[in-house]
XYZ file of C-alpha atoms in Angstrom:
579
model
C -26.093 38.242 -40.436
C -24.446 41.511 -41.569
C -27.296 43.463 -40.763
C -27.283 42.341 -36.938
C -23.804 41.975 -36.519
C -24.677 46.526 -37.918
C -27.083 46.706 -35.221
C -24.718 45.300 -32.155
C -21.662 47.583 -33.497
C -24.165 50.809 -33.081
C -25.023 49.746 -30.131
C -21.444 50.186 -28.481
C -19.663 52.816 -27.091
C -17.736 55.397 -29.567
C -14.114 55.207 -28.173
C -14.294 51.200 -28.567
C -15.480 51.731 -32.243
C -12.585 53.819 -33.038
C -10.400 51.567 -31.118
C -11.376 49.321 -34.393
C -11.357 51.573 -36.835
C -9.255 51.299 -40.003
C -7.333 54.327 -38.900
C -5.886 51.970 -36.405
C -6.350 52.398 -32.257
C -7.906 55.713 -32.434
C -4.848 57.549 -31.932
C -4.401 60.510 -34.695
C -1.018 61.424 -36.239
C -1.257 64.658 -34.672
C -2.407 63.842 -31.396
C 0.550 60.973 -30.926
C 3.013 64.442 -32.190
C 1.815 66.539 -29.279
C 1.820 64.300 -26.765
C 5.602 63.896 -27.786
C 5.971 67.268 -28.263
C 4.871 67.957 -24.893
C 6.753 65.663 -23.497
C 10.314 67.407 -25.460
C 9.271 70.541 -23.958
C 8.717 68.983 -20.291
C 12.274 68.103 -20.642
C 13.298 71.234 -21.067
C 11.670 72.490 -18.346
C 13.372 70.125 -16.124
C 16.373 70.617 -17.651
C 16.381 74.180 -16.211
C 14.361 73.943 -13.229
C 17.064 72.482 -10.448
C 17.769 75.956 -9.572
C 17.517 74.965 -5.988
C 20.714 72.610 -6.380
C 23.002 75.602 -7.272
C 22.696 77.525 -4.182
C 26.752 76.416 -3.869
C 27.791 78.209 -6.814
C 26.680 81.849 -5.407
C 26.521 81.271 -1.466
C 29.943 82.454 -0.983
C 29.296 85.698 -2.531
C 26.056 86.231 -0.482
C 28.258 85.203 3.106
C 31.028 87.358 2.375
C 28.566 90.487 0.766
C 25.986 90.458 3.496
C 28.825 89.159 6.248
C 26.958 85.896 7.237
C 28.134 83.510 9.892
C 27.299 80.008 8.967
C 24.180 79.474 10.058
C 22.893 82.792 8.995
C 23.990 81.753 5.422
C 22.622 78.036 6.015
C 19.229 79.597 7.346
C 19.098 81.246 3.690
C 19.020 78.139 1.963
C 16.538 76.659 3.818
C 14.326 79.737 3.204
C 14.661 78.761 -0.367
C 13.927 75.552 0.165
C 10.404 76.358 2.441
C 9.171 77.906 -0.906
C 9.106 74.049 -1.662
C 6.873 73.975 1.337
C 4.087 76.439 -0.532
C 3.963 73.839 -3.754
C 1.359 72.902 -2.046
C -0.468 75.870 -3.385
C 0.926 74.425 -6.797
C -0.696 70.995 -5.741
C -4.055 72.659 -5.074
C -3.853 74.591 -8.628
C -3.369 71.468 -10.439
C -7.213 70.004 -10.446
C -8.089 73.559 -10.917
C -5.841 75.077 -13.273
C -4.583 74.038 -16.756
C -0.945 73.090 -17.442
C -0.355 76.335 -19.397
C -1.518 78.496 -16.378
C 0.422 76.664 -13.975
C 4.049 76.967 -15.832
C 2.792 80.982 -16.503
C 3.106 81.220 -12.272
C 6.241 79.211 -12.076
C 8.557 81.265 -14.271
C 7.112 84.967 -13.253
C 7.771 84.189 -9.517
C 11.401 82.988 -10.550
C 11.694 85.791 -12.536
C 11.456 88.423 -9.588
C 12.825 86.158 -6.985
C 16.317 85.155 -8.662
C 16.040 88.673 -10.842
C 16.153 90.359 -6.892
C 19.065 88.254 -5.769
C 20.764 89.301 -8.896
C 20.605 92.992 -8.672
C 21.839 92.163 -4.435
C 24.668 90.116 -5.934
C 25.807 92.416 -8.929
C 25.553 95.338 -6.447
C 23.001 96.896 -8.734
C 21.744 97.952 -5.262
C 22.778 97.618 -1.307
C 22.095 94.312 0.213
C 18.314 94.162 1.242
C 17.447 93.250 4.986
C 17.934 89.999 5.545
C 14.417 89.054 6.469
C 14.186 90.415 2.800
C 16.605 88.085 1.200
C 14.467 85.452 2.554
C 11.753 86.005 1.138
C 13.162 86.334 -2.401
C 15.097 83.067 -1.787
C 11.719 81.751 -1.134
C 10.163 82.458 -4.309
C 12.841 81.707 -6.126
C 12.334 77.774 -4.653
C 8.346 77.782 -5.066
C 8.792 78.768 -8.762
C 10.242 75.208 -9.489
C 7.280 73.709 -7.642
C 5.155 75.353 -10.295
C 6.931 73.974 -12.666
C 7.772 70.641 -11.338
C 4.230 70.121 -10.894
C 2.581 70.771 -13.799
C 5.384 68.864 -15.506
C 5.011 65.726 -14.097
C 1.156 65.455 -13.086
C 1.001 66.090 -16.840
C 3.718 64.040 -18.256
C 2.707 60.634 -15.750
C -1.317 61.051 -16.428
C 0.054 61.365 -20.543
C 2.041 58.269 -19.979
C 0.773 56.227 -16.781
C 1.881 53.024 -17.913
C 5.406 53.963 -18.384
C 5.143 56.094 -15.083
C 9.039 54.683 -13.988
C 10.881 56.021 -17.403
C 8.455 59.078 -17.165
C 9.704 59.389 -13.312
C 13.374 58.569 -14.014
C 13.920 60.960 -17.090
C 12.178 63.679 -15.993
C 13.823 63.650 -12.456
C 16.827 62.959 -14.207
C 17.469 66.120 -15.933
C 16.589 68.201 -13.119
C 19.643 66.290 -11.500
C 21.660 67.820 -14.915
C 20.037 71.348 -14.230
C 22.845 72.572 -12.120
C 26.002 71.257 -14.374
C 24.436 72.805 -17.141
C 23.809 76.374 -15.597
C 27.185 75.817 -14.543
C 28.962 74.797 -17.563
C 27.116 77.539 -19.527
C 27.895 80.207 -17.007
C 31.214 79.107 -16.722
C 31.408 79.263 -20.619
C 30.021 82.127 -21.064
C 31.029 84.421 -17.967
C 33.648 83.064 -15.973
C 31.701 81.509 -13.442
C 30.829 84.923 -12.194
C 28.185 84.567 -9.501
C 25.838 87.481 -10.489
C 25.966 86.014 -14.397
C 24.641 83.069 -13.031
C 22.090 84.667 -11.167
C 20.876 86.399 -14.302
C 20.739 82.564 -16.172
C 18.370 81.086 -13.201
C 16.184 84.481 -13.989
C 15.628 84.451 -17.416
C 16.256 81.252 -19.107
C 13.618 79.375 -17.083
C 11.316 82.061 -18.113
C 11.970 82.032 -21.453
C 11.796 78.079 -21.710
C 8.290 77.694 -19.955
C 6.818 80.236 -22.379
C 7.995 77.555 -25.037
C 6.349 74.762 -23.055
C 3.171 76.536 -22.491
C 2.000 76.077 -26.062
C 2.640 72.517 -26.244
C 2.747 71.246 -22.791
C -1.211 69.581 -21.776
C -2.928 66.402 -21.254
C -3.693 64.173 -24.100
C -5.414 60.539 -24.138
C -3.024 57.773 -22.902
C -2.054 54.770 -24.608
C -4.868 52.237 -25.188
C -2.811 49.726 -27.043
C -0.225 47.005 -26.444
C 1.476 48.333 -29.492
C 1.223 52.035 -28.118
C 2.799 50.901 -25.023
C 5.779 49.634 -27.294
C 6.103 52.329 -29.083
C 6.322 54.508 -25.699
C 9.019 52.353 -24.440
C 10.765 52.536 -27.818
C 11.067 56.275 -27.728
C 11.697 56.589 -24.248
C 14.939 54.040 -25.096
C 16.132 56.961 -27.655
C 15.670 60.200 -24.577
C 17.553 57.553 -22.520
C 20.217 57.417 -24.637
C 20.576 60.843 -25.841
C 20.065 62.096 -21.646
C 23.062 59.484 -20.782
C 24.836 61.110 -23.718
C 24.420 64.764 -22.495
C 25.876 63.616 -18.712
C 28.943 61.923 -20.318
C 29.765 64.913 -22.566
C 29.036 67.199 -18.869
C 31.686 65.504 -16.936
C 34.173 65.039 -19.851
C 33.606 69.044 -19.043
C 35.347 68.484 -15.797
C 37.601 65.630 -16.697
C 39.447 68.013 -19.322
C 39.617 70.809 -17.201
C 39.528 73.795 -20.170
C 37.053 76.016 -18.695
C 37.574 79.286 -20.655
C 37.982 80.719 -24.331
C 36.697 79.511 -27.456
C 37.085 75.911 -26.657
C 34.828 76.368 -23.825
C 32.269 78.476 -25.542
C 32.194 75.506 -28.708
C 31.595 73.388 -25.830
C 28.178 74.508 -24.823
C 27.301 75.096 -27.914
C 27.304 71.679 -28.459
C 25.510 70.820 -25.190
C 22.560 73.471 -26.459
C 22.531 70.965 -29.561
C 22.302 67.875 -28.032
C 19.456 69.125 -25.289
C 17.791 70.221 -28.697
C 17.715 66.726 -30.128
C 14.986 65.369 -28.524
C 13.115 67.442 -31.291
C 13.215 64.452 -33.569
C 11.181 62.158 -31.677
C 8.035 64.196 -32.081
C 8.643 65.011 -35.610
C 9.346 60.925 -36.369
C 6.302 60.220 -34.873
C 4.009 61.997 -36.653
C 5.734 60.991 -39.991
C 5.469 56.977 -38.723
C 2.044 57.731 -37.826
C 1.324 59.021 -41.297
C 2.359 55.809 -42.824
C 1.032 53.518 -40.645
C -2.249 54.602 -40.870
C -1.843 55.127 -45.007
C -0.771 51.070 -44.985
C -3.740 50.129 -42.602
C -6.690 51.680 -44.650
C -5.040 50.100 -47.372
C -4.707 46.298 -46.256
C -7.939 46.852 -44.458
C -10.116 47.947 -47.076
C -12.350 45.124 -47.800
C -12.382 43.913 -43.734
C -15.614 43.685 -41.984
C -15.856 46.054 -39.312
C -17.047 43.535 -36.727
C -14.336 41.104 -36.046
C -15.339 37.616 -33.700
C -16.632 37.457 -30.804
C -12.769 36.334 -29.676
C -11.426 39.429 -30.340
C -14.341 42.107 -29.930
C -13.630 41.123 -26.123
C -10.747 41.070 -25.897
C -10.299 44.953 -27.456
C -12.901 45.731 -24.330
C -11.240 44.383 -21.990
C -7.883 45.793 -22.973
C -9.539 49.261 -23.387
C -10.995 48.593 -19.376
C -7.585 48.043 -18.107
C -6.338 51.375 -19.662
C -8.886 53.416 -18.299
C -8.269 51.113 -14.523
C -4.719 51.283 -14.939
C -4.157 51.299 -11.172
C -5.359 48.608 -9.289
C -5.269 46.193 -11.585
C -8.434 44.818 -10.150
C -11.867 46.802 -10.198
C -11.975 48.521 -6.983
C -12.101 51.916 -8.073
C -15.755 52.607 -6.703
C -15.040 53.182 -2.889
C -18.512 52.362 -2.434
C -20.196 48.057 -1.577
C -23.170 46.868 -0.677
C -24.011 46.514 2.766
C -25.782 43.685 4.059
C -29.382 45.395 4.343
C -28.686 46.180 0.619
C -27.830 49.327 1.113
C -24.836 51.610 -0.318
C -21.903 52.739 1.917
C -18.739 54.283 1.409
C -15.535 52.581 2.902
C -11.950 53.297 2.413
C -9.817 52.954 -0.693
C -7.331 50.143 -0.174
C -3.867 50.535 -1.461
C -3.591 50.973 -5.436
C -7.040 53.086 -5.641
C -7.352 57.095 -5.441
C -6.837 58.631 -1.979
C -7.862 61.881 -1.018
C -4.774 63.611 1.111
C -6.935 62.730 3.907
C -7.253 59.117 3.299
C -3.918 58.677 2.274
C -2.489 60.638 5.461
C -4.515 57.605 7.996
C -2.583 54.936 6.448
C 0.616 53.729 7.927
C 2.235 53.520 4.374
C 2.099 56.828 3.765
C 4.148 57.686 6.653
C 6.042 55.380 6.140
C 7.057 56.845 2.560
C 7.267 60.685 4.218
C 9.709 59.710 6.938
C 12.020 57.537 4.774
C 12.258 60.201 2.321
C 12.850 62.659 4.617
C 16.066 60.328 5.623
C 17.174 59.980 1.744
C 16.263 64.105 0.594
C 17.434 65.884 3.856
C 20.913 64.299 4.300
C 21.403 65.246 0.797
C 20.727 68.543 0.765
C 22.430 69.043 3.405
C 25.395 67.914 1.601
C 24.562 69.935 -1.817
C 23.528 73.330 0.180
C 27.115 73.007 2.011
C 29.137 71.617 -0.524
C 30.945 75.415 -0.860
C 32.413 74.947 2.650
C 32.877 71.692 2.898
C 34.940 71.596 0.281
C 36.854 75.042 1.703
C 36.887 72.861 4.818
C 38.657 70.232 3.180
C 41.007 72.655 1.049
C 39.483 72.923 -2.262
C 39.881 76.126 -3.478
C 37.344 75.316 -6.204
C 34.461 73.288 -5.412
C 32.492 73.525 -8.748
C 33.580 70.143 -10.094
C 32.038 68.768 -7.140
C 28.595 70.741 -7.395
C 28.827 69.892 -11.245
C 29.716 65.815 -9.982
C 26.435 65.669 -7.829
C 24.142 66.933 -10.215
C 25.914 64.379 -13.322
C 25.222 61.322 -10.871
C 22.385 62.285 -9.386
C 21.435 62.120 -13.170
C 22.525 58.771 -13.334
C 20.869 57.765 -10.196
C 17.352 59.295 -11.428
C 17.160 57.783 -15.085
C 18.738 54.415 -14.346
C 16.699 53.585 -11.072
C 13.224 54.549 -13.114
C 13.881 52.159 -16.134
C 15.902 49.564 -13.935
C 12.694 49.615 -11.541
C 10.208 49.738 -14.093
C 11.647 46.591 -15.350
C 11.566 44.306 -12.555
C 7.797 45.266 -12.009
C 7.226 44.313 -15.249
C 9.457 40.877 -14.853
C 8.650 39.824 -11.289
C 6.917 42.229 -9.149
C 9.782 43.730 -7.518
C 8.517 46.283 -4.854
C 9.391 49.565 -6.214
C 10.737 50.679 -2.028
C 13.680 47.956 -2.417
C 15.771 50.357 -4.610
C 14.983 52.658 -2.099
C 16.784 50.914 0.485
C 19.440 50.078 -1.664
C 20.525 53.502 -2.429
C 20.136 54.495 1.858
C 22.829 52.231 2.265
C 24.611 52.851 -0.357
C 24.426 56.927 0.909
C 25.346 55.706 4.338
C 28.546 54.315 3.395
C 29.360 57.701 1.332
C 29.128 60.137 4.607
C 30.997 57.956 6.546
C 34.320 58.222 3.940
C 33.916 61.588 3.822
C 33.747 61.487 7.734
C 36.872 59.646 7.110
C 38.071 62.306 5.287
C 40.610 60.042 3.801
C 42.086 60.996 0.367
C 39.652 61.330 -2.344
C 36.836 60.839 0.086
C 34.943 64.164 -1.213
C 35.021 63.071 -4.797
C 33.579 59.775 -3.851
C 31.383 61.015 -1.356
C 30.271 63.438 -4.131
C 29.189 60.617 -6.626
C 27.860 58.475 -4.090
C 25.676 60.814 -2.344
C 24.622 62.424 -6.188
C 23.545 59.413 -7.485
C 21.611 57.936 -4.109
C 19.879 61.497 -3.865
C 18.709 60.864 -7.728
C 17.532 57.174 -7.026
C 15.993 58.621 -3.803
C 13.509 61.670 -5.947
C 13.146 59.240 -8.995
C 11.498 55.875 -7.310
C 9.511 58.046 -4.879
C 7.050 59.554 -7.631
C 6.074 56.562 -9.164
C 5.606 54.914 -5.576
C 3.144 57.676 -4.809
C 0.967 57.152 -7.688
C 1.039 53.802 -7.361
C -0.105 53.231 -3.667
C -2.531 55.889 -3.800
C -3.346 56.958 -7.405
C -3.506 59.691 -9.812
C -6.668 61.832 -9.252
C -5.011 63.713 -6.382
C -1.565 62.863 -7.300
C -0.658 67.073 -7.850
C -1.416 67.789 -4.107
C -0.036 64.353 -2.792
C 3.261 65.270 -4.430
C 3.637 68.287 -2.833
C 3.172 67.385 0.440
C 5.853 64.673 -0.296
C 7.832 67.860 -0.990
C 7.474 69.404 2.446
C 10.473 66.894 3.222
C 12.388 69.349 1.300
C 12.372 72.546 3.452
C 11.740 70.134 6.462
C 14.924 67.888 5.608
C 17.070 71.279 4.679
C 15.948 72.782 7.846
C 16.811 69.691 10.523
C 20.145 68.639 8.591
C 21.578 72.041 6.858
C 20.167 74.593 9.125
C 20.427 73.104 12.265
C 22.919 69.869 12.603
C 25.949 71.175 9.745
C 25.254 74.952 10.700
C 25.615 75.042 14.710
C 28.093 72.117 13.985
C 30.121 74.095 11.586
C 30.148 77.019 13.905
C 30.780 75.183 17.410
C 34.115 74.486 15.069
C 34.828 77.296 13.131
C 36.953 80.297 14.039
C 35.593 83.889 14.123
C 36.712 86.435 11.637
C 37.603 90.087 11.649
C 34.434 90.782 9.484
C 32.064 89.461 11.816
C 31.325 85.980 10.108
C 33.596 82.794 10.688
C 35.694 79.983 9.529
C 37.129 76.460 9.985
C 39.243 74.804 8.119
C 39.896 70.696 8.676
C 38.443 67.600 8.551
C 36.671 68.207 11.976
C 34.489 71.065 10.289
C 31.960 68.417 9.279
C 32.707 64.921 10.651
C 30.080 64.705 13.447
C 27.346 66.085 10.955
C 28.326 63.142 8.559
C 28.124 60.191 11.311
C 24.736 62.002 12.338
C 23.970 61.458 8.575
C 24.836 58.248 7.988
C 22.810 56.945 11.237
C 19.569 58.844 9.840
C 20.466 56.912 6.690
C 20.340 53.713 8.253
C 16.812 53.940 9.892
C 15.882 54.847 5.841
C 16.910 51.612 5.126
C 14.511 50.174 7.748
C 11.322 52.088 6.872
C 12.092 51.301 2.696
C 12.360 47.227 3.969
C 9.449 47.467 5.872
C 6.768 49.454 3.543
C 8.524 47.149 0.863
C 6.625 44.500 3.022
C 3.619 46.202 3.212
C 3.213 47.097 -0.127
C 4.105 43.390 -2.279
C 1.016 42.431 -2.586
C 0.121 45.741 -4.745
C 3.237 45.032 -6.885
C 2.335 41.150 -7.278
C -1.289 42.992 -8.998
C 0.792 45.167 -11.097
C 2.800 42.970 -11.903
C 0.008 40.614 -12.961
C -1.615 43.566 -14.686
C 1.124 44.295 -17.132
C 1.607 40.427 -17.899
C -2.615 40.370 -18.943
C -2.043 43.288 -20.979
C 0.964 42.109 -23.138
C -1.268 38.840 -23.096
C -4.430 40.479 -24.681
C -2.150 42.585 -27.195
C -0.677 39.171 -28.411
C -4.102 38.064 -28.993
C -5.066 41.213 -31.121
């Protein structure tokens, strides 16, 4: 009767009742807005946080300033690069600290750490000590771990089951953060290194006070036709991020870097990063409607539906809140066989604690492999200045501005592309991993070639597999050992940064470089050839090879996990084709 059928609906929980409710799955017009809105401004924030990546563009001036052999230069950049190594602090802050709070540190520390290196660099005042200049350096990298993280714990916990797209775009435009402080400096200032120093100061500042007001966690999607709607608007930042890199390297491809035709064009690159805009703004209008059309069809419909479909809404709102593992394991606690309750460890798929996921093999695994993929290629970006000196390039921005465009590339394609074939047959996300290590191998050995062309290759090649490289490995994470601790876990991941910069820039290309170079009158040194960096490259392209093995072999370990997902995501679109 109707009155029973009254008495069983009060009897369930709230959030399934409003998953029926005529206003549709319980998502408001203005909460679906600011979850898109926060995602715009997360963009943004990427968009100027690879500040690390643009070391090139002002390293000469700080050598030939503060009269810096090679390694004393390379030892710089991998000070800025251990500020990476404190994001753990930023890992720590994220169960603790709101979003807001968290992008508040980031751009204050890069404030005063690139503002320093500015006045040094502008000769606003004498160089500082060079302990000094270390430390500033290292601020100026921890601020982006700040930022980074409270970006994308946000932005993958907002949309977990799109975390590949999420992982891809996000990473992406980091990868476009140094061609577009480049192309904007170069615009605007003539590529003058202390103008650029004054860009990394103050417009990450100024952009993370935009994202603070909009930037915070909001319900994920509960629906099948949510879900489609995510992957719908992710489609459009696809297109208009691919869009952006094409009109960046048509930058370099025409070759006009000054007057008023290289002013107009970044203008026109501030409009287009602008653009995502609309996607917030169409969503709250579409939400509008929709929900106008459903309380008018739905009017006159009971409010219980059958039996049928009253189940299947529960069980389609248990998977969201279980996203990962697809199966219910998320209690870490069983029965033992007096009866009794014990704890036992989380298999693969459920939360870890950083202590529980550092005992497993697979996380090891993950570290050491991405040490191979991230430390070769920053070695490669922090040098690209001399190697390309080396090589005789008298101007080696195209190439800085080439790395960041395909590491773009690299990023955004090999989130969606892997995202897919999870969703199609369980691919293990690792696979692309190894892909792109060999891939990367083959690239430092033609530019230990040093044949023709080589560098501009090399440059695209080792761009692209450094993007692949940073976007599969934050999904992976989350996926083998969950979200609730995901801030920290990422940051630790992150230690690879100052660790790789340190082992492959610091010590293999600098003592390298110098057992080759000639010294100068001015204390520092030089080489010029194609000698200057060949062993470092081999060395390089060996590491990348034993990447490739630890990618096959957690890809192994880790197929059953992906079979689950994979199985997961085909039950979902099931249940939403019932409803």
């Amino acid at each position: 009767t109707q009155r029973a059928q009254q008495s069983r609906i009060l009897k369930k929980p709230f959030h399934l009742l409003l998953l029926k409710s005529p206003m549709g799955l319980g998502r408001s017009s203005s909460s679906s807005a600011l979850k898109w809105l926060g995602f715009v401004t997360a963009v943004w924030v990427q968009s100027i946080s690879g500040n690390n990546y643009t070391f090139s563009n002002y390293s000469d001036a700080l050598k030939s300033l503060m009269n810096l052999t090679q390694v004393e230069l390379n030892s710089l950049s991998v000070a800025k690069d251990v500020g990476k190594a404190f994001g753990i602090l930023a890992g720590l802050a994220s169960d603790r600290l709101s979003t807001p709070v968290i992008l508040l540190i980031g751009c204050f520390e890069g404030l005063l750490g690139y503002g320093v290196q500015w006045l040094v660099v502008s000769r606003t005042i004498q160089p500082l000590p060079y302990w000094q200049m270390c430390v500033f350096l290292c601020m100026g990298g921890n601020s982006t771990t700040w930022m980074n993280t409270a970006v994308l714990v946000t932005c993958i916990r907002n949309f977990r089951r799109n975390r590949g797209p999420v992982s891809g775009i996000l990473k992406g435009y980091v990868g476009l953060s140094t061609a577009i402080f480049t192309v904007v400096c170069t615009a605007l200032f003539s590529s003058d290194p202390a103008s650029f120093l004054v860009l990394l100061s103050v417009v990450p500042f100024a952009v993370c006070l935009t994202a603070v007001f909009f930037l915070r966690e909001v319900p994920p999607a509960t629906s099948t036709a949510e879900e489609n709607e995510e992957s719908r608007y992710f489609a459009v930042f696809n297109i208009v991020a691919i869009v952006v890199a094409v009109y960046l390297q048509s930058y370099d491809v025409i070759g006009i870097k000054t007057g008023a035709v290289s002013v107009a064009f970044a203008s026109v690159l501030l409009i287009l990063l602008a653009s995502p805009i609309a996607v917030p703004f169409h969503a709250y209008v579409r939400s509008l409607n929709l929900n106008e059309e459903d309380v008018e069809g739905r009017a006159d419909e009971p409010l219980l539906r059958s039996e049928i479909t009253e189940e299947t809404v529960v069980g389609a709102a248990a998977a969201a809140d279980n996203e990962l593992p697809p199966y219910p394991t998320l209690l870490k606690e069983e029965e033992n066989n007096q009866g009794g309750i014990e704890k036992r460890r989380p298999v693969l798929g459920e939360d870890h604690t950083i202590l529980e996921a550092a005992l497993t093999v697979d996380f090891w695994v993950l570290f050491v492999s991405f040490l191979c993929g991230v430390g070769t290629g920053l070695a490669v970006m922090n040098n690209m200045g001399q190697i390309g000196l080396a090589l005789g390039y008298t101007d080696v921005s195209i190439f800085v501005s080439m790395m960041s465009i395909w590491g773009f590339f690299g990023r955004i394609l090999s989130g969606t592309i892997s995202e897919h074939f999870i969703k199609k047959n369980g691919t293990p996300r690792p696979l692309w991993n190894a892909a792109s290590q060999v891939v990367m191998a083959v690239g430092y050995l033609l530019m230990a070639l040093a044949i023709p062309g080589s560098l501009y290759f090399g440059s695209v090649v080792v761009g692209a597999c450094y993007g692949v490289r940073l976007a599969i490995t934050v999904p992976i994470a989350s996926e083998l050992f969950g979200l609730k601790y995901y801030g920290l876990l990422y940051n630790i991941l992150i230690l690879n940064f100052p660790l790789g910069s340190f082992l492959f820039s610091g010590l293999l290309a600098g003592l390298l470089y110098d057992a080759e170079a000639t010294p100068t009158p001015d204390g520092g040194n030089t080489c010029v050839g194609a000698h200057c960096y060949r062993l470092v490259f081999i060395v390089m392209a060996f590491t990348s090879i034993i990447g490739v093995g630890l990618d096959f072999w957690l890809a192994f370990r880790t197929k059953e996990i992906y079979t689950k997902i994979h199985a997961s995501k085909k039950v979902k679109r099931s249940s939403g084709s019932v409803r």
